[in-house]
GROMACS .gro file of C-alpha atoms in nm:
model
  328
    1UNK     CA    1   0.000   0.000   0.000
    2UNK     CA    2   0.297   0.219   0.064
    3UNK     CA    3   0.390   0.192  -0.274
    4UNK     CA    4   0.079   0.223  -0.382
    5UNK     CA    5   0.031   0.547  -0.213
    6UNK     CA    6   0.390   0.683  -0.310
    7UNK     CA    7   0.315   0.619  -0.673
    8UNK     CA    8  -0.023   0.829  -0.691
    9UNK     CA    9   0.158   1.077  -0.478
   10UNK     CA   10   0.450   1.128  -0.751
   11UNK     CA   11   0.170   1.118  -1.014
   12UNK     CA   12  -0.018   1.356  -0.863
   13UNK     CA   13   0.317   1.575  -0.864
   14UNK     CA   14   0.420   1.511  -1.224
   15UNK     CA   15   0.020   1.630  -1.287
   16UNK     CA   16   0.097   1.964  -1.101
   17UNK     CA   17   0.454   2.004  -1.295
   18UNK     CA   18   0.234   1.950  -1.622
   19UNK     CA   19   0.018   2.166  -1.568
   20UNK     CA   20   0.259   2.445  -1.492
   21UNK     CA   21   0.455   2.387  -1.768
   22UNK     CA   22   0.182   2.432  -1.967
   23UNK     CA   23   0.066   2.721  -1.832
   24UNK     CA   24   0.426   2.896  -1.848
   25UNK     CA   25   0.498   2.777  -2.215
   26UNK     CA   26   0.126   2.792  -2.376
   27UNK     CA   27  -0.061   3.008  -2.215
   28UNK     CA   28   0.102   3.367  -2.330
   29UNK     CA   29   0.157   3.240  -2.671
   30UNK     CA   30  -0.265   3.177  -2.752
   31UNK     CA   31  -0.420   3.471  -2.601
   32UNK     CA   32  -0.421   3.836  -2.701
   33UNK     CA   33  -0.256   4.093  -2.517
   34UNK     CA   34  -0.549   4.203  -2.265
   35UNK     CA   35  -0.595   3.836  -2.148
   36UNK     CA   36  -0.187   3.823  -2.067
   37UNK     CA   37  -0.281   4.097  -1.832
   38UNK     CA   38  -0.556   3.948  -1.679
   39UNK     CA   39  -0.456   3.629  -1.658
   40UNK     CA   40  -0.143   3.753  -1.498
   41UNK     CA   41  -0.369   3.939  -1.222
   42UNK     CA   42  -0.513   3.617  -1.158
   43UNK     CA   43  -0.204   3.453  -1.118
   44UNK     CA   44  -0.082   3.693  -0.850
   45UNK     CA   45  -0.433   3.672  -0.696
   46UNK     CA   46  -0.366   3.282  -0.665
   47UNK     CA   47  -0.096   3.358  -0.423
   48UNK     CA   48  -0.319   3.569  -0.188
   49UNK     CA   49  -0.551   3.283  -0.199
   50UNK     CA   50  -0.303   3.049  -0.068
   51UNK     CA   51  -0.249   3.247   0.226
   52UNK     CA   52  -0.590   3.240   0.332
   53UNK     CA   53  -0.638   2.907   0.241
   54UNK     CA   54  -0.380   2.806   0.461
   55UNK     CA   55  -0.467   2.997   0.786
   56UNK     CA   56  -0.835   2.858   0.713
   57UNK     CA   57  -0.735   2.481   0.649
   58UNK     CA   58  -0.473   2.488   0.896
   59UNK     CA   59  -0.567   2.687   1.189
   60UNK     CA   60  -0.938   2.732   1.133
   61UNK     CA   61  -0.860   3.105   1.137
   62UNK     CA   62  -1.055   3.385   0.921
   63UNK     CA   63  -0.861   3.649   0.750
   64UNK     CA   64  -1.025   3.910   0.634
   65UNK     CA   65  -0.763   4.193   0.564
   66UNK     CA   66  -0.544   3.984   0.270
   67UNK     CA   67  -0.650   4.228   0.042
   68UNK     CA   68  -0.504   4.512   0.251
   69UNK     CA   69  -0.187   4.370   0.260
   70UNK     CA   70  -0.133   4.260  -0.082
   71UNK     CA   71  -0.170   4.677  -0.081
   72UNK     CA   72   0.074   4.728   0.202
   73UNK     CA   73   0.321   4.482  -0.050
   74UNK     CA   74   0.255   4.707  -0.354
   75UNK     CA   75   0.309   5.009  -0.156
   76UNK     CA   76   0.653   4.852  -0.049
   77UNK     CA   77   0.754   4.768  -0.392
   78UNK     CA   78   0.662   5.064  -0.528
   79UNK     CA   79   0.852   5.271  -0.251
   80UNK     CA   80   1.142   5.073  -0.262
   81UNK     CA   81   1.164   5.091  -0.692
   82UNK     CA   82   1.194   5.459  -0.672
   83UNK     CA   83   1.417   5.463  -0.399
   84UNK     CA   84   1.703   5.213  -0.471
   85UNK     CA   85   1.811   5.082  -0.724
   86UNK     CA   86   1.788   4.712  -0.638
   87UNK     CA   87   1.704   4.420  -0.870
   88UNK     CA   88   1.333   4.336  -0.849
   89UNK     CA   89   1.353   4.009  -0.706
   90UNK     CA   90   1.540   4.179  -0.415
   91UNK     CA   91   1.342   4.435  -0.382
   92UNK     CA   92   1.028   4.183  -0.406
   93UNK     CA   93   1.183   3.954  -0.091
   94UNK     CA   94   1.219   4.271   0.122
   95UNK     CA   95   0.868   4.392   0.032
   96UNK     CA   96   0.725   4.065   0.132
   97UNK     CA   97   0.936   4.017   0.441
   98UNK     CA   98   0.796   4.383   0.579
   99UNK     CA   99   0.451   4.263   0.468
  100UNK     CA  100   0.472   3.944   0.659
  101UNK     CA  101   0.596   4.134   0.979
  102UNK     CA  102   0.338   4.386   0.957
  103UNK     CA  103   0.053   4.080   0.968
  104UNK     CA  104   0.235   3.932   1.219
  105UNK     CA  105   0.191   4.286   1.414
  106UNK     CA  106  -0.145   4.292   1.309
  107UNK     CA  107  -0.223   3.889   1.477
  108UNK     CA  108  -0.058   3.963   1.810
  109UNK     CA  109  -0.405   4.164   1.893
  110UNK     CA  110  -0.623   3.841   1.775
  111UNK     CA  111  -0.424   3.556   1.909
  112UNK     CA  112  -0.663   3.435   2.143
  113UNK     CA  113  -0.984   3.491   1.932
  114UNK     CA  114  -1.106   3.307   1.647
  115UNK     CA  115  -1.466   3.272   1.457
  116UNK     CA  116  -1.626   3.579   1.395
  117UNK     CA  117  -1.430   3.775   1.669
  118UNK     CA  118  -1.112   3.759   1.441
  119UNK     CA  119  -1.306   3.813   1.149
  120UNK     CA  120  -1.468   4.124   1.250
  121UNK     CA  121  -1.104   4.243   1.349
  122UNK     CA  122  -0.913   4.131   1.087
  123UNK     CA  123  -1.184   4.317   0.852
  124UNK     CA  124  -1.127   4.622   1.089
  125UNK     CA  125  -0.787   4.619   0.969
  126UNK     CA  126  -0.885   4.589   0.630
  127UNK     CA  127  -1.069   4.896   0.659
  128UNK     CA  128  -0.812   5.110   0.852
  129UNK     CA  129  -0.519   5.007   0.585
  130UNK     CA  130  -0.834   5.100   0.271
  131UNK     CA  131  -0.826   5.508   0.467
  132UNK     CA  132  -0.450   5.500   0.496
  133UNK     CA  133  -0.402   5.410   0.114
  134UNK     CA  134  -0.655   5.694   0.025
  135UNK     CA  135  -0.487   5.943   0.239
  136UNK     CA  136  -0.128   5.896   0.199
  137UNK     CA  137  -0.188   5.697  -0.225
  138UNK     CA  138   0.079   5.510  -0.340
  139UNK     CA  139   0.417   5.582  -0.440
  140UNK     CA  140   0.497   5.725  -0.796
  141UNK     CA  141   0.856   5.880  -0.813
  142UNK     CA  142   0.791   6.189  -0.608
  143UNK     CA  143   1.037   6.288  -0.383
  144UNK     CA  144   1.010   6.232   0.044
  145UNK     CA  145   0.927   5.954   0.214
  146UNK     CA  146   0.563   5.896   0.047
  147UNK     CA  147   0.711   5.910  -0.275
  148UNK     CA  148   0.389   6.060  -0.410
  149UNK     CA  149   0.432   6.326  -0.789
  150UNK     CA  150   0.145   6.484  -0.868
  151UNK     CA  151   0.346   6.517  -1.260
  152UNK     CA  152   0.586   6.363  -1.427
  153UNK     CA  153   0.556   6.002  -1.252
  154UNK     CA  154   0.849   5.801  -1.265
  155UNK     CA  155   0.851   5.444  -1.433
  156UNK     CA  156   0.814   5.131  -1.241
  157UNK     CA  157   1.101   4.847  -1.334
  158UNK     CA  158   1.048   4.499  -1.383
  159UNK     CA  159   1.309   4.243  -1.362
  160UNK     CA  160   1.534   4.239  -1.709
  161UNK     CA  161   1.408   3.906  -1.845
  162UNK     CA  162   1.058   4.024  -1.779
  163UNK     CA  163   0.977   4.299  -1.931
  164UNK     CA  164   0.705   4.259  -2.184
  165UNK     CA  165   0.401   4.142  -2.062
  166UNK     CA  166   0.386   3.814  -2.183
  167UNK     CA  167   0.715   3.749  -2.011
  168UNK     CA  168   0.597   3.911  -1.676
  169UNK     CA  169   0.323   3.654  -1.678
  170UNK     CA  170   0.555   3.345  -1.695
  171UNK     CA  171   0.758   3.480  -1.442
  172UNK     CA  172   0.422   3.551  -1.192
  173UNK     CA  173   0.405   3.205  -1.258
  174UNK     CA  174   0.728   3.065  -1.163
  175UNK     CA  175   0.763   3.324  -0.858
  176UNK     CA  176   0.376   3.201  -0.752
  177UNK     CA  177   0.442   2.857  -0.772
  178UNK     CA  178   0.781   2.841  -0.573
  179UNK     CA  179   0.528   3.062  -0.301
  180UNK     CA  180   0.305   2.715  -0.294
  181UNK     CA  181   0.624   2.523  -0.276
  182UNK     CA  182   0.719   2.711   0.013
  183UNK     CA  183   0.392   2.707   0.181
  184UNK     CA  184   0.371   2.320   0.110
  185UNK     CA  185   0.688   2.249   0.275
  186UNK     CA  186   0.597   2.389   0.575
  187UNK     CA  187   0.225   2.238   0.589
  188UNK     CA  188   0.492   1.880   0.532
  189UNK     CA  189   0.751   1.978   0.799
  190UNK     CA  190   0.708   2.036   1.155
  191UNK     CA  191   0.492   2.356   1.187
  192UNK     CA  192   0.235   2.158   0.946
  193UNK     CA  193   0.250   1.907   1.239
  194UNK     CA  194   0.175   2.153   1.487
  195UNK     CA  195  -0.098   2.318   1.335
  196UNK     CA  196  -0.263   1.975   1.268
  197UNK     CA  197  -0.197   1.941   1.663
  198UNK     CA  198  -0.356   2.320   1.744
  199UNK     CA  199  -0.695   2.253   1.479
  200UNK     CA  200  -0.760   1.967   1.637
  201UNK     CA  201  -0.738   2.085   2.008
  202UNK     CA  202  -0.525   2.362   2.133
  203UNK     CA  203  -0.543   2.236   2.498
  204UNK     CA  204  -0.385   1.894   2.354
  205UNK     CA  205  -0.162   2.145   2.147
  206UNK     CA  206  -0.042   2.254   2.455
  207UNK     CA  207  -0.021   1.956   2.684
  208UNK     CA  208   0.200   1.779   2.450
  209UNK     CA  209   0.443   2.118   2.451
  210UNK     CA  210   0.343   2.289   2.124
  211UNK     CA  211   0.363   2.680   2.188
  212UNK     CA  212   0.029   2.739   2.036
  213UNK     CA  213   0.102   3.142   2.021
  214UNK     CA  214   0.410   3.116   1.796
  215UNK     CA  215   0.271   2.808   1.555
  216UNK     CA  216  -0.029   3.095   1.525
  217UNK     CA  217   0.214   3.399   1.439
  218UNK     CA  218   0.409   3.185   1.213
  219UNK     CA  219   0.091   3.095   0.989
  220UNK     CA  220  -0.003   3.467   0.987
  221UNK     CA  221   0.333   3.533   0.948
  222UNK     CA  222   0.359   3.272   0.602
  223UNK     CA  223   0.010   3.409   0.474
  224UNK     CA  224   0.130   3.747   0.528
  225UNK     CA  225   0.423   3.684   0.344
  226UNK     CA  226   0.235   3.534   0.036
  227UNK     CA  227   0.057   3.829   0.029
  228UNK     CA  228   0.371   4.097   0.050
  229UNK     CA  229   0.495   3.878  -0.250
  230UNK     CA  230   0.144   3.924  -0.454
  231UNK     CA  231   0.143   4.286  -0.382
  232UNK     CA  232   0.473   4.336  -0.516
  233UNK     CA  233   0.432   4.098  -0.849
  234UNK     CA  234   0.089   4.341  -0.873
  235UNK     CA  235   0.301   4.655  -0.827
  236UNK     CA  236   0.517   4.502  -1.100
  237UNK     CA  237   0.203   4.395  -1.350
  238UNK     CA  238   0.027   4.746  -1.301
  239UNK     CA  239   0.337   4.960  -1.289
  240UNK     CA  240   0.110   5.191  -1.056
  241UNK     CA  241  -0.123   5.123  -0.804
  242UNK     CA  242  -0.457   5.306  -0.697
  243UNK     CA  243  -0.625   5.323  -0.337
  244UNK     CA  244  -0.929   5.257  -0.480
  245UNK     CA  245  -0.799   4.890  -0.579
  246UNK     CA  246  -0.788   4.717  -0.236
  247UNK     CA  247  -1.098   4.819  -0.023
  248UNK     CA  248  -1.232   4.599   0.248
  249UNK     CA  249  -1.471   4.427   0.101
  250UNK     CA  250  -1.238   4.281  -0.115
  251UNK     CA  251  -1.128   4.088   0.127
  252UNK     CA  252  -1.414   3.904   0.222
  253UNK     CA  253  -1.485   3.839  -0.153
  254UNK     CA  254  -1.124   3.697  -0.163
  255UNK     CA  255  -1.226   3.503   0.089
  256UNK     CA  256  -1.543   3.362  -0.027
  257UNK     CA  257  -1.387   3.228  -0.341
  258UNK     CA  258  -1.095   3.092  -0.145
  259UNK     CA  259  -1.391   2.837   0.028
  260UNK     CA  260  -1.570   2.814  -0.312
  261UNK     CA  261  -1.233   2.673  -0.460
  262UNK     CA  262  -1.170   2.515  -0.185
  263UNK     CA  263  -0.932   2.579   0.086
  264UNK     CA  264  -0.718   2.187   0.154
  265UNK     CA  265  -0.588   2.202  -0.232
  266UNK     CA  266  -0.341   2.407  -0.390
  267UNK     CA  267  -0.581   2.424  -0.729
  268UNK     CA  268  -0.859   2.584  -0.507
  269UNK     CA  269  -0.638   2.877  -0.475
  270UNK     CA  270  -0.593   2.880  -0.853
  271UNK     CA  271  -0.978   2.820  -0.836
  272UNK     CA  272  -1.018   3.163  -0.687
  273UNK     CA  273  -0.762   3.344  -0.806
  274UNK     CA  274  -0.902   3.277  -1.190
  275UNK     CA  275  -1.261   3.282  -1.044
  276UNK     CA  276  -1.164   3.672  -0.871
  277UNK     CA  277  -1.001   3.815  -1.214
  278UNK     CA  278  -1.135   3.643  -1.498
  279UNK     CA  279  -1.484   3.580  -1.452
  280UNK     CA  280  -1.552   4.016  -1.444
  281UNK     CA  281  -1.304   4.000  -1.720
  282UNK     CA  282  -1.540   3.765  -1.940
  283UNK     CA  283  -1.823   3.973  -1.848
  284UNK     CA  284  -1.684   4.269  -1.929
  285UNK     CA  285  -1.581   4.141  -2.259
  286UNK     CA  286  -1.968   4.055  -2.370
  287UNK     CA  287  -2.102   4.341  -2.267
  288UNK     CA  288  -2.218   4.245  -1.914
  289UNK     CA  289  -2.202   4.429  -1.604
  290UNK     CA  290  -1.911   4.280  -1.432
  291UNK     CA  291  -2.123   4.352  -1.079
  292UNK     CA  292  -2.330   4.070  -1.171
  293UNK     CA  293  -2.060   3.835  -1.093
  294UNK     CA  294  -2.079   3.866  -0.767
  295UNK     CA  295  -2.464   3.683  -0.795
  296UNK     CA  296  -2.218   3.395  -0.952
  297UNK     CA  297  -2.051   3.377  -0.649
  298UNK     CA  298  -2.299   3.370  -0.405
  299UNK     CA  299  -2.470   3.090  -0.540
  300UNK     CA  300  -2.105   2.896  -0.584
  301UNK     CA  301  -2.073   2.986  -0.187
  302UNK     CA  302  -2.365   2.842  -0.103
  303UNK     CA  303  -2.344   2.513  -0.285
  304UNK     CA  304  -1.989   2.496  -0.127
  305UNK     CA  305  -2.133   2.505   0.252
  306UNK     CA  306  -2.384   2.305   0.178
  307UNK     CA  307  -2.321   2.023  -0.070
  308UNK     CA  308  -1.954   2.048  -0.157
  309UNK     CA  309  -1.740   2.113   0.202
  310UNK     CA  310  -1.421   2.080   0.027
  311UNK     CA  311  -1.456   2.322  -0.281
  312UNK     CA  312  -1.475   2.271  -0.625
  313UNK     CA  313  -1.105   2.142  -0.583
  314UNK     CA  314  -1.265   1.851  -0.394
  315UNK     CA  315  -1.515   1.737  -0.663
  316UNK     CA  316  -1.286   1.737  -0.922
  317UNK     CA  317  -1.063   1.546  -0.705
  318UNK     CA  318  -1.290   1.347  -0.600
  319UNK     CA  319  -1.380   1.291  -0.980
  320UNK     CA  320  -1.081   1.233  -1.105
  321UNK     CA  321  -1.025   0.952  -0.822
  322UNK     CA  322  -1.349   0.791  -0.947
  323UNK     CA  323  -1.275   0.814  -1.282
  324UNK     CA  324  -0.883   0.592  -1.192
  325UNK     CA  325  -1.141   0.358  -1.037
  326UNK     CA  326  -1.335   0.262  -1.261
  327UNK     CA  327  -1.022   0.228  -1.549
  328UNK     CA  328  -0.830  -0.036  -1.285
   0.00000   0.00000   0.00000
């Protein structure tokens, strides 16, 4: 059975590689130019996903300011572009290193509260980071610490192999999927065995000498982290960022789709991240208010809670395990 179990699990890998591959060779070479950018949006997106996916599947935790910090990452890339001259994947780490310290900040607060408490906070942060953006606006090649022109805006860099768009979206990507890589390893190392230790009972946690507190700060910590790294990769796709683009409420629509993917696979994120960009996109394109998605995804969150707990990542899983059945 071990065998067995090894072999689907290397198939299942080779099946992810594939599909990456794919996705990095094809993909920018059949669409047009506007679908390279949105396709790279929902990419980056992807990553945010992840984060909240993980604190979700993991901890049981809500996050409702992800959206708010994949702005606090583009701010930091954006600063840091017009400040030094650093290559972007440099200046990317550092942004998403700050990012992940200020959610860490952000969870000390919320450490002992879960459910709807650390929702309603968490979406309180959301909101205080969506009147900070619109009063201090994002960075543009002025000069002083905001870094705010109101002519004359400087130009952001992307890294030297990435320049065009269709490059910049296979190396969103690559930088996205090494992000899941990262994340994975730790879910398979030992803080992936203590949060499995905290979800299923923090007293146990605790009794058998897991410091529930840090395990906690170190998932906000990752998820912020995945975020910084989105915000900057955004910063990078846009070139310029808006306060307008990351209110609250984004947040809790990131959120939704997150459990509508489903939140114990890595393609739910990609679920959400495609379902968050490119379904507006589509309507858009036809003629449709894109508004009118958001109907779409209400009625794909409610057949999640209620008929499919594990996301549409889950059926087709669960599919796609039915379907090696019946072939034996």
């Amino acid at each position: 059975m071990d065998v067995i179990s090894h072999f689907r699990q290397e198939s299942r890998t080779y099946a992810a590689l594939g599909f990456v591959a794919i996705c990095v060779i094809v993909l920018p070479v059949v669409i047009d130019s506007i679908w390279v950018k949105v396709l790279t949006s929902a990419v980056i997106f992807t990553l945010a996903a992840y984060g909240i996916s993980l604190l979700y599947s993991q901890l049981g935790l809500v996050n409702l300011s992800q959206v708010a910090l994949i702005g606090v990452g583009g701010w930091i890339m954006l600063r840091l572009n017009y400040a030094v001259q650093l290559p972007f994947e440099l200046n990317l780490l550092v942004s998403a290193v700050i990012t992940a310290f200020i959610g860490m900040i952000l969870a000390l607060p919320a450490m002992r509260m879960k459910g709807l408490y650390l929702a309603l906070i968490t979406l309180m942060v959301a909101g205080g980071f969506q009147i900070i953006f619109s009063a201090i606006q994002f960075p543009n090649g002025g000069a002083g610490f905001l870094g705010v022109a109101l002519q004359s805006p400087g130009e952001m860099r992307r890294p030297l192999i990435a320049e065009s768009d269709t490059a910049y979206l296979r190396y969103s990507i690559i930088v996205v999927v090494l992000g899941v890589m990262l994340a994975a390893a730790h879910n398979r190392g030992r803080p992936g065995r203590a949060w499995a230790m905290i979800r299923k009972s923090e007293a146990n946690a605790m009794a058998a000498g897991v410091n529930v507190t840090l395990y906690k700060l170190w998932c906000f910590t990752l998820s912020g982290f995945l975020a910084g790294v989105s915000g900057g990769l955004l910063a990078g796709a846009l070139k310029i960022l808006d306060a307008k683009s990351f209110p609250a409420g984004e947040s809790i629509l990131l959120f939704a789709l997150s459990i509508v993917g489903g939140v114990g696979h890595w393609m739910g994120a990609v679920i959400a991240g495609f379902l968050y960009r490119v379904v507006p996109a589509i309507f858009n394109n036809i003629g449709i208010d894109a508004d009118l998605s958001l109907v779409i995804f209400g009625a794909a969150l409610l057949h999640a809670i209620m008929t499919a707990p594990n996301g549409i990542a889950g059926q087709l899983s669960s599919l796609f395990q039915s379907l090696g059945r019946q072939n034996k």
